[in-house]
Amino acid sequence: MTDRDAQACETAVSDALKTDARRRKEGLAESKSTGSETPARDAHFRTVPVDEVALGDVVIVLPGETVPVDGELLSGSATLDLSNINGEPVPREIFAGARVMSGAVNGSTTLTMRATQVAGDSQYQRIMSLVASAQESRPAVVKTADRLAVPFTVLALVIAGVAWAMAGDPTRFAQVLVLATPCPLLIAAPVAYVAGTGRLAKAGVLIKTQDVLETLGRVGHVFFDKTGTLTVKQPQVVRVEMLPGLDTRLNQDHVLMMAGVVENYSVHILAKGIAKAGLEALARLDQRFADGQRNCPERDFPGHGREHPVVKNIVEDAGKGVSGEVNGHRVRVGRLAFANESQDGFQPVTHDDQPARTIELATGETRLTSETIRSRFGALAPDEMATYVSVDGQLVARIVLRDVPRANAKRALAQLRELGVESLTMLTGDKASSARIIADEVGIDDVQAELFPEDKVNAVRKATAMTESGSRHTVTMMVGDGVNDAPVLAAADIGMAITDGTSTAASESAQVVIMNDDIASVPRAIAIARRTRRVMLQAVLLGLGLALVGMIAAAFNLIPVVLGAFLQEAIDVVSILWALTVLIDRD
């Protein structure tokens, strides 16, 4: 920490104590973030409702908690996950004096911040206001059955009136109206929609209103969020790069296994991705051992012949990395400076006029400078970030992570095109270079990047306005998962939220919720909705057609009133049974 950072922290603590003393006199207490319910032992801080946080209050945000209000960072540095706010998949590191936005998730260190906005004016609340505004402006949907009701009623009355006038017998009027059954409209259509809703629920898709199901079948333009929707929710390991020129018997799987073991004890935002890759590497090592490979004896390096690694002395240095012993070997995972540290904690350095080279430390060991290490590894792609690994004091590799597409995202988008969806667009707050890479991998041509929530809303509304000004209206649908997607989910004709079953701001504002976190449910939902609408129309038109034939026959006195009553019930049964064919899985 620099002198400036230390001074900022001292100022934060001093201000907190002064504010606390002032509030004690007023019968109030200092503010803290909303994650922990237990006050600090010295009682300087306690949890209060977010609406009670005032301008200038000093707020403490613990690791893994959500920032409650906008503010200014007082701590030396912090790592924030902004994926819910602007779609950035890679955590952002900020320093003292930087803006901290509400809705961001704190990383592995406790941060101190000063509130610069009250809750009602913070970023998160502005997003929620956009949601409310978008929901109010959504037009009402007129159901197909409602469109058919008026003309059918008029036609029935005309046939009955003409029959009465021509026969001069009011009974003829009654005979016609007996067969003018409204049940295909009143019962068959709702039965088809209920059956379709059940099909969707079985597929892990929930809809909130019946009219959404009908509109879903007419979707022609789908907008996708990137991070967490087209991609997985956390950056994943894409490769392990061994340090060039290093003489070691370790391979990539050994590095991943050991790094994954120690990262499993970390709360860092990237830890889950490395821990997952470590488990997969351990499985590969075990399989190779079971197949008879003995090129890497257990006594030399870990990974073979042991069901679970032996882990000791795990220590996380907040903001730098995590270290521990795995099967007796010292492992450090984290920033380059942390992984390349000597046993006594010193770093090899060179002056600006010195070439990058190997430094011999006082202990006799040699160590590469950071400049040499970076030049040997080479540059990272725009959407990549790396963490470094050392074993027994020797830097051995770097693990590269990036935001990767869902395994079935490309296939899901191809299925949408097969269904006749005309346009696919990516809307994201992430950098254009990163967004373009993901778009190319999943097959999207139209990319709009570096957007704020209000920009996403404007993009969807612009697309809607263009189709409405044309010859027909193309139904727009937005698919997203984060807080920043909530306004555009509400603004689109249909908002579809991808969740893992938990309640989120996105699921609250969306009309369709995918509960199994599977993007393949998007084309499947549209296919089911189209079949439901098709069967509903068939059931309604079949029922109305039979009724029309019966009314004409009754008009010519071919069907008496009593027989007409029985035929009317038969027509209703046929319509309802046809509507129930929605339950047959043909998609």
Coordinates of N, CA, C and O in Angstrom, one line a residue, residues 380-518:
L380 N -1.7 -11.1 -23.8 CA -3.0 -11.7 -23.7 C -4.0 -11.1 -24.7 O -3.8 -9.9 -25.1
A381 N -5.0 -11.8 -25.1 CA -6.0 -11.2 -25.9 C -6.8 -10.2 -25.1 O -6.8 -10.2 -23.9
P382 N -7.6 -9.3 -25.8 CA -8.3 -8.3 -25.1 C -9.3 -8.8 -24.1 O -9.6 -8.1 -23.1
D383 N -9.9 -10.0 -24.3 CA -10.9 -10.5 -23.3 C -10.3 -11.5 -22.3 O -11.1 -12.2 -21.7
E384 N -9.0 -11.6 -22.2 CA -8.4 -12.5 -21.3 C -7.7 -11.9 -20.1 O -7.3 -10.7 -20.2
M385 N -7.6 -12.6 -19.0 CA -6.8 -12.2 -17.9 C -6.1 -13.5 -17.3 O -6.5 -14.6 -17.6
A386 N -5.0 -13.2 -16.6 CA -4.2 -14.4 -16.1 C -3.9 -14.3 -14.7 O -3.9 -13.2 -14.0
T387 N -3.7 -15.5 -14.1 CA -3.2 -15.6 -12.7 C -2.0 -16.5 -12.8 O -2.0 -17.4 -13.6
Y388 N -1.1 -16.3 -11.9 CA 0.2 -17.0 -12.0 C 0.4 -18.0 -10.9 O -0.2 -17.8 -9.8
V389 N 1.2 -19.1 -11.1 CA 1.3 -20.2 -10.2 C 2.8 -20.5 -10.0 O 3.5 -20.5 -10.9
S390 N 3.2 -20.6 -8.7 CA 4.5 -21.0 -8.4 C 4.4 -22.2 -7.5 O 3.5 -22.4 -6.7
V391 N 5.4 -23.2 -7.6 CA 5.5 -24.4 -6.9 C 6.9 -24.5 -6.2 O 7.9 -24.4 -6.9
D392 N 6.9 -24.6 -4.9 CA 8.2 -24.7 -4.2 C 9.1 -23.5 -4.5 O 10.3 -23.7 -4.7
G393 N 8.5 -22.3 -4.5 CA 9.2 -21.1 -4.7 C 9.6 -20.8 -6.2 O 10.3 -19.8 -6.4
Q394 N 9.2 -21.6 -7.1 CA 9.6 -21.4 -8.5 C 8.3 -21.1 -9.4 O 7.4 -21.9 -9.4
L395 N 8.3 -20.0 -10.0 CA 7.2 -19.7 -10.9 C 7.2 -20.7 -12.0 O 8.2 -20.9 -12.7
V396 N 6.1 -21.3 -12.3 CA 6.0 -22.4 -13.3 C 5.0 -22.1 -14.4 O 5.2 -22.6 -15.5
A397 N 4.0 -21.4 -14.2 CA 3.0 -21.2 -15.2 C 2.1 -20.1 -15.0 O 2.1 -19.5 -13.9
R398 N 1.3 -19.7 -16.0 CA 0.2 -18.8 -15.8 C -1.1 -19.5 -16.3 O -1.1 -20.2 -17.3
I399 N -2.2 -19.2 -15.6 CA -3.5 -19.8 -16.0 C -4.3 -18.6 -16.6 O -4.5 -17.6 -16.0
V400 N -4.8 -18.9 -17.8 CA -5.5 -17.8 -18.6 C -7.0 -18.1 -18.5 O -7.4 -19.2 -18.7
L401 N -7.7 -17.1 -18.1 CA -9.2 -17.2 -18.0 C -9.8 -16.1 -19.0 O -9.3 -15.1 -19.3
R402 N -11.0 -16.5 -19.4 CA -11.8 -15.5 -20.2 C -13.3 -15.9 -20.0 O -13.7 -17.0 -19.6
D403 N -14.1 -15.0 -20.5 CA -15.5 -15.2 -20.6 C -15.8 -16.1 -21.8 O -15.6 -15.7 -22.9
V404 N -16.3 -17.3 -21.5 CA -16.5 -18.2 -22.6 C -18.0 -18.4 -22.9 O -18.8 -18.3 -22.0
P405 N -18.3 -18.7 -24.2 CA -19.7 -18.9 -24.5 C -20.3 -20.2 -23.9 O -19.5 -21.1 -23.6
R406 N -21.6 -20.2 -23.6 CA -22.2 -21.5 -23.2 C -22.0 -22.5 -24.3 O -21.9 -22.2 -25.5
A407 N -21.8 -23.8 -23.8 CA -21.5 -24.9 -24.7 C -22.6 -25.0 -25.8 O -22.3 -25.4 -27.0
N408 N -23.8 -24.7 -25.5 CA -24.9 -24.9 -26.5 C -25.4 -23.6 -27.1 O -26.5 -23.6 -27.7
A409 N -24.7 -22.5 -26.9 CA -25.2 -21.2 -27.3 C -25.3 -21.1 -28.8 O -26.3 -20.6 -29.4
K410 N -24.3 -21.6 -29.5 CA -24.2 -21.5 -31.0 C -25.4 -22.3 -31.6 O -26.0 -21.9 -32.5
R411 N -25.6 -23.5 -31.0 CA -26.7 -24.4 -31.5 C -28.0 -23.7 -31.3 O -28.9 -23.8 -32.1
A412 N -28.2 -23.1 -30.1 CA -29.5 -22.5 -29.8 C -29.8 -21.3 -30.7 O -31.0 -21.2 -31.2
L413 N -28.8 -20.6 -31.1 CA -29.0 -19.5 -32.0 C -29.3 -20.0 -33.4 O -30.1 -19.4 -34.2
A414 N -28.7 -21.1 -33.8 CA -29.0 -21.7 -35.1 C -30.4 -22.2 -35.1 O -31.1 -22.1 -36.2
Q415 N -30.9 -22.7 -34.0 CA -32.3 -23.2 -34.0 C -33.3 -22.0 -34.1 O -34.3 -22.2 -34.7
L416 N -32.9 -20.9 -33.5 CA -33.8 -19.7 -33.7 C -33.9 -19.3 -35.2 O -35.0 -19.0 -35.6
R417 N -32.8 -19.4 -35.9 CA -32.9 -19.1 -37.3 C -33.7 -20.1 -38.1 O -34.4 -19.8 -39.0
E418 N -33.6 -21.4 -37.7 CA -34.4 -22.4 -38.3 C -35.9 -22.2 -38.1 O -36.7 -22.6 -38.9
L419 N -36.2 -21.6 -36.9 CA -37.6 -21.3 -36.6 C -38.1 -20.1 -37.4 O -39.3 -19.7 -37.3
G420 N -37.2 -19.4 -38.1 CA -37.6 -18.2 -38.9 C -37.4 -16.9 -38.2 O -37.9 -15.9 -38.7
V421 N -36.7 -16.9 -37.0 CA -36.4 -15.6 -36.4 C -35.5 -14.8 -37.3 O -34.4 -15.2 -37.6
E422 N -35.9 -13.6 -37.7 CA -35.2 -12.9 -38.7 C -33.9 -12.2 -38.2 O -33.0 -12.2 -39.0
S423 N -33.9 -11.7 -37.0 CA -32.8 -10.9 -36.6 C -32.3 -11.3 -35.2 O -33.2 -11.5 -34.3
L424 N -31.0 -11.4 -35.0 CA -30.4 -11.7 -33.7 C -29.4 -10.6 -33.4 O -28.5 -10.3 -34.2
T425 N -29.5 -9.9 -32.2 CA -28.6 -8.8 -31.9 C -28.1 -9.0 -30.5 O -28.8 -9.5 -29.6
M426 N -26.8 -8.7 -30.3 CA -26.2 -8.7 -28.9 C -26.1 -7.3 -28.4 O -25.6 -6.4 -29.0
L427 N -26.7 -7.1 -27.2 CA -26.6 -5.8 -26.5 C -25.8 -6.1 -25.2 O -26.1 -6.9 -24.4
T428 N -24.7 -5.3 -25.0 CA -23.8 -5.5 -23.9 C -23.1 -4.3 -23.4 O -22.9 -3.3 -24.3
G429 N -22.8 -4.2 -22.2 CA -22.0 -3.1 -21.6 C -20.6 -3.3 -21.7 O -19.8 -2.5 -21.3
D430 N -20.2 -4.5 -22.1 CA -18.8 -4.9 -22.2 C -18.1 -4.2 -23.3 O -18.7 -3.6 -24.2
K431 N -16.7 -4.3 -23.4 CA -15.9 -3.6 -24.4 C -16.3 -4.2 -25.8 O -16.6 -5.4 -25.9
A432 N -16.2 -3.4 -26.8 CA -16.5 -3.8 -28.1 C -15.6 -5.0 -28.6 O -16.1 -5.9 -29.3
S433 N -14.3 -5.0 -28.3 CA -13.4 -6.0 -28.7 C -13.8 -7.4 -28.1 O -13.8 -8.4 -28.8
S434 N -14.1 -7.4 -26.8 CA -14.5 -8.6 -26.1 C -15.9 -9.1 -26.7 O -16.1 -10.3 -26.9
A435 N -16.8 -8.2 -26.9 CA -18.2 -8.5 -27.4 C -18.1 -9.2 -28.8 O -18.8 -10.1 -29.1
R436 N -17.2 -8.6 -29.6 CA -17.1 -9.1 -31.0 C -16.6 -10.5 -31.0 O -17.0 -11.3 -31.9
I437 N -15.6 -10.9 -30.1 CA -15.1 -12.2 -30.1 C -16.2 -13.2 -29.7 O -16.3 -14.3 -30.4
I438 N -17.0 -12.9 -28.7 CA -18.1 -13.8 -28.3 C -19.1 -13.9 -29.4 O -19.6 -15.0 -29.8
A439 N -19.4 -12.8 -30.1 CA -20.4 -12.8 -31.1 C -20.0 -13.7 -32.3 O -20.8 -14.4 -32.9
D440 N -18.7 -13.6 -32.7 CA -18.2 -14.4 -33.7 C -18.3 -15.9 -33.4 O -18.6 -16.8 -34.2
E441 N -18.1 -16.2 -32.1 CA -18.1 -17.6 -31.7 C -19.5 -18.2 -31.7 O -19.7 -19.4 -31.9
V442 N -20.5 -17.4 -31.4 CA -21.9 -18.0 -31.3 C -22.7 -17.7 -32.5 O -23.8 -18.3 -32.7
G443 N -22.1 -16.9 -33.4 CA -22.8 -16.6 -34.7 C -23.8 -15.5 -34.7 O -24.9 -15.6 -35.3
I444 N -23.4 -14.4 -34.1 CA -24.3 -13.1 -34.1 C -23.5 -12.1 -34.9 O -22.3 -11.8 -34.6
D445 N -24.2 -11.4 -35.9 CA -23.5 -10.4 -36.7 C -23.8 -9.0 -36.1 O -22.9 -8.2 -36.2
D446 N -24.9 -8.8 -35.6 CA -25.3 -7.4 -35.1 C -24.9 -7.3 -33.6 O -25.4 -8.0 -32.8
V447 N -23.9 -6.5 -33.3 CA -23.3 -6.3 -32.0 C -23.4 -4.8 -31.6 O -22.9 -4.0 -32.4
Q448 N -24.0 -4.5 -30.5 CA -23.9 -3.2 -29.9 C -23.3 -3.3 -28.5 O -23.9 -3.9 -27.6
A449 N -22.1 -2.7 -28.4 CA -21.4 -2.8 -27.1 C -21.2 -1.5 -26.4 O -21.6 -0.4 -26.9
E450 N -20.7 -1.6 -25.2 CA -20.4 -0.5 -24.3 C -21.7 0.4 -24.1 O -21.7 1.6 -24.1
L451 N -22.8 -0.4 -23.8 CA -24.1 0.3 -23.5 C -24.4 0.3 -22.1 O -24.1 -0.6 -21.3
F452 N -25.0 1.4 -21.6 CA -25.6 1.5 -20.3 C -27.0 1.0 -20.4 O -27.6 0.8 -21.5
P453 N -27.7 0.7 -19.2 CA -29.0 0.1 -19.3 C -30.0 1.0 -20.1 O -30.8 0.4 -20.9
E454 N -29.9 2.3 -20.0 CA -30.8 3.1 -20.8 C -30.5 3.1 -22.3 O -31.4 3.2 -23.1
D455 N -29.3 2.8 -22.6 CA -28.9 2.6 -24.1 C -29.5 1.4 -24.6 O -30.0 1.3 -25.8
K456 N -29.6 0.3 -23.8 CA -30.2 -0.9 -24.3 C -31.7 -0.7 -24.5 O -32.2 -1.2 -25.5
V457 N -32.3 0.0 -23.6 CA -33.8 0.3 -23.7 C -34.0 1.0 -25.0 O -34.9 0.7 -25.8
N458 N -33.2 2.0 -25.3 CA -33.4 2.8 -26.5 C -33.1 2.0 -27.8 O -33.8 2.2 -28.8
A459 N -32.2 1.0 -27.7 CA -31.9 0.2 -28.9 C -33.1 -0.7 -29.2 O -33.5 -0.8 -30.4
V460 N -33.8 -1.3 -28.2 CA -34.9 -2.1 -28.4 C -36.1 -1.3 -28.9 O -36.8 -1.7 -29.8
R461 N -36.3 -0.1 -28.3 CA -37.4 0.7 -28.7 C -37.2 1.2 -30.1 O -38.2 1.4 -30.9
K462 N -36.0 1.5 -30.5 CA -35.7 1.9 -31.9 C -36.1 0.8 -32.9 O -36.7 1.0 -33.9
A463 N -35.7 -0.4 -32.5 CA -36.1 -1.6 -33.4 C -37.6 -1.8 -33.5 O -38.1 -2.1 -34.6
T464 N -38.3 -1.6 -32.4 CA -39.7 -1.8 -32.4 C -40.4 -0.7 -33.2 O -41.3 -1.0 -34.0
A465 N -39.9 0.6 -33.1 CA -40.5 1.7 -33.9 C -40.3 1.5 -35.4 O -41.2 1.8 -36.2
M466 N -39.1 0.9 -35.8 CA -38.9 0.7 -37.2 C -39.8 -0.4 -37.8 O -40.3 -0.2 -38.9
T467 N -40.1 -1.4 -37.0 CA -41.0 -2.5 -37.5 C -42.4 -2.0 -37.5 O -43.2 -2.3 -38.4
E468 N -42.8 -1.1 -36.6 CA -44.2 -0.6 -36.5 C -44.4 0.3 -37.7 O -45.5 0.5 -38.2
S469 N -43.4 1.1 -38.1 CA -43.5 2.0 -39.2 C -43.6 1.3 -40.6 O -44.0 1.9 -41.6
G470 N -43.2 0.0 -40.6 CA -43.3 -0.8 -41.8 C -44.6 -1.4 -42.0 O -45.6 -1.0 -41.4
S471 N -44.6 -2.4 -42.9 CA -45.9 -3.0 -43.2 C -46.5 -3.9 -42.1 O -47.7 -4.2 -42.1
R472 N -45.6 -4.4 -41.3 CA -46.1 -5.3 -40.2 C -45.2 -5.1 -39.0 O -44.1 -4.5 -39.0
H473 N -45.7 -5.5 -37.8 CA -45.0 -5.3 -36.6 C -44.3 -6.6 -36.2 O -44.9 -7.7 -36.0
T474 N -42.9 -6.6 -36.1 CA -42.1 -7.7 -35.7 C -42.0 -7.7 -34.2 O -41.6 -6.7 -33.6
V475 N -42.4 -8.8 -33.5 CA -42.4 -8.9 -32.1 C -40.9 -9.0 -31.6 O -40.1 -9.8 -32.1
T476 N -40.5 -8.1 -30.7 CA -39.1 -8.1 -30.2 C -39.1 -8.8 -28.8 O -40.0 -8.7 -28.0
M477 N -38.0 -9.5 -28.6 CA -37.8 -10.2 -27.3 C -36.4 -10.0 -26.9 O -35.4 -10.0 -27.6
M478 N -36.2 -9.7 -25.6 CA -34.9 -9.5 -25.0 C -34.6 -10.7 -24.0 O -35.5 -11.1 -23.2
V479 N -33.4 -11.3 -24.1 CA -33.0 -12.4 -23.2 C -31.8 -11.9 -22.4 O -30.8 -11.5 -23.0
G480 N -32.0 -11.9 -21.1 CA -30.9 -11.5 -20.2 C -31.0 -12.1 -18.9 O -31.9 -12.9 -18.6
D481 N -30.0 -11.7 -18.0 CA -30.0 -12.4 -16.7 C -29.6 -11.4 -15.6 O -29.8 -11.8 -14.4
G482 N -29.1 -10.3 -15.8 CA -28.5 -9.4 -14.8 C -29.4 -8.2 -14.4 O -30.4 -8.0 -15.1
V483 N -29.0 -7.5 -13.4 CA -29.7 -6.3 -13.0 C -29.7 -5.3 -14.1 O -30.7 -4.6 -14.3
N484 N -28.6 -5.2 -14.8 CA -28.6 -4.2 -15.9 C -29.5 -4.5 -17.1 O -29.8 -3.7 -17.9
D485 N -30.0 -5.8 -17.1 CA -30.9 -6.2 -18.2 C -32.4 -5.9 -17.8 O -33.2 -6.0 -18.7
A486 N -32.6 -5.7 -16.5 CA -34.0 -5.5 -16.1 C -34.8 -4.5 -16.9 O -36.0 -4.7 -17.3
P487 N -34.3 -3.3 -17.1 CA -35.1 -2.3 -17.8 C -35.4 -2.7 -19.3 O -36.5 -2.5 -19.7
V488 N -34.4 -3.3 -20.0 CA -34.7 -3.7 -21.4 C -35.6 -4.9 -21.4 O -36.4 -5.1 -22.4
L489 N -35.6 -5.8 -20.4 CA -36.5 -6.9 -20.4 C -37.9 -6.4 -20.3 O -38.9 -7.0 -20.8
A490 N -38.1 -5.3 -19.5 CA -39.4 -4.7 -19.4 C -39.9 -3.9 -20.6 O -41.0 -3.8 -20.9
A491 N -38.9 -3.4 -21.4 CA -39.2 -2.5 -22.5 C -39.6 -3.3 -23.8 O -40.3 -2.9 -24.6
A492 N -39.0 -4.5 -23.9 CA -39.2 -5.3 -25.1 C -40.6 -5.8 -25.1 O -41.3 -5.9 -24.0
D493 N -41.1 -6.2 -26.3 CA -42.5 -6.9 -26.3 C -42.5 -8.1 -25.4 O -43.6 -8.3 -24.7
I494 N -41.4 -8.8 -25.3 CA -41.3 -10.0 -24.4 C -40.0 -9.9 -23.8 O -38.9 -9.8 -24.5
G495 N -39.9 -10.0 -22.4 CA -38.7 -10.1 -21.7 C -38.5 -11.5 -21.2 O -39.4 -12.0 -20.6
M496 N -37.4 -12.1 -21.5 CA -37.1 -13.5 -21.1 C -35.9 -13.5 -20.2 O -34.8 -13.2 -20.7
A497 N -36.0 -13.9 -18.9 CA -34.9 -13.9 -18.0 C -34.4 -15.3 -17.9 O -35.1 -16.3 -17.7
I498 N -33.0 -15.5 -17.9 CA -32.4 -16.8 -17.7 C -31.9 -16.8 -16.2 O -31.1 -16.0 -15.8
T499 N -32.4 -17.7 -15.4 CA -32.1 -17.8 -14.0 C -31.8 -19.3 -13.7 O -32.1 -20.2 -14.4
D500 N -31.2 -19.5 -12.5 CA -31.0 -20.8 -12.0 C -32.1 -21.2 -11.0 O -31.9 -22.1 -10.1
G501 N -33.2 -20.5 -11.1 CA -34.4 -20.8 -10.2 C -34.5 -19.8 -9.0 O -35.5 -19.8 -8.3
T502 N -33.5 -18.9 -8.9 CA -33.6 -17.9 -7.8 C -34.3 -16.6 -8.3 O -34.3 -16.4 -9.5
S503 N -34.8 -15.9 -7.4 CA -35.5 -14.6 -7.8 C -34.4 -13.5 -8.0 O -33.6 -13.3 -7.1
T504 N -34.5 -12.8 -9.1 CA -33.6 -11.7 -9.4 C -34.4 -10.6 -10.0 O -35.6 -10.7 -10.3
A505 N -33.7 -9.4 -10.1 CA -34.3 -8.2 -10.7 C -34.7 -8.5 -12.1 O -35.8 -8.1 -12.6
A506 N -34.0 -9.3 -12.8 CA -34.3 -9.7 -14.2 C -35.6 -10.5 -14.2 O -36.5 -10.3 -15.0
S507 N -35.7 -11.5 -13.3 CA -36.9 -12.4 -13.4 C -38.1 -11.6 -12.9 O -39.2 -11.9 -13.3
E508 N -37.9 -10.6 -12.1 CA -39.1 -9.8 -11.6 C -39.7 -8.9 -12.8 O -40.9 -8.7 -12.8
S509 N -38.8 -8.5 -13.6 CA -39.3 -7.6 -14.7 C -39.6 -8.3 -16.0 O -40.3 -7.7 -16.9
A510 N -39.2 -9.5 -16.1 CA -39.5 -10.3 -17.3 C -40.8 -10.9 -17.3 O -41.4 -11.2 -16.2
Q511 N -41.4 -11.2 -18.5 CA -42.7 -11.9 -18.6 C -42.5 -13.4 -18.8 O -43.4 -14.2 -18.5
V512 N -41.3 -13.9 -19.2 CA -40.9 -15.3 -19.3 C -39.7 -15.5 -18.5 O -38.7 -14.8 -18.6
V513 N -39.7 -16.6 -17.7 CA -38.5 -16.9 -16.9 C -38.0 -18.3 -17.2 O -38.8 -19.3 -17.0
I514 N -36.8 -18.5 -17.6 CA -36.2 -19.8 -17.8 C -35.6 -20.2 -16.4 O -34.7 -19.5 -15.9
M515 N -36.1 -21.3 -15.8 CA -35.7 -21.7 -14.5 C -34.5 -22.6 -14.4 O -34.0 -22.8 -13.3
N516 N -34.1 -23.2 -15.5 CA -33.0 -24.2 -15.5 C -31.7 -23.7 -16.0 O -30.8 -24.5 -16.3
D517 N -31.6 -22.4 -16.2 CA -30.3 -21.7 -16.6 C -29.8 -22.4 -17.9 O -28.6 -22.6 -18.1
D518 N -30.7 -22.6 -18.9 CA -30.3 -23.3 -20.1 C -30.7 -22.4 -21.3 O -31.9 -22.2 -21.5

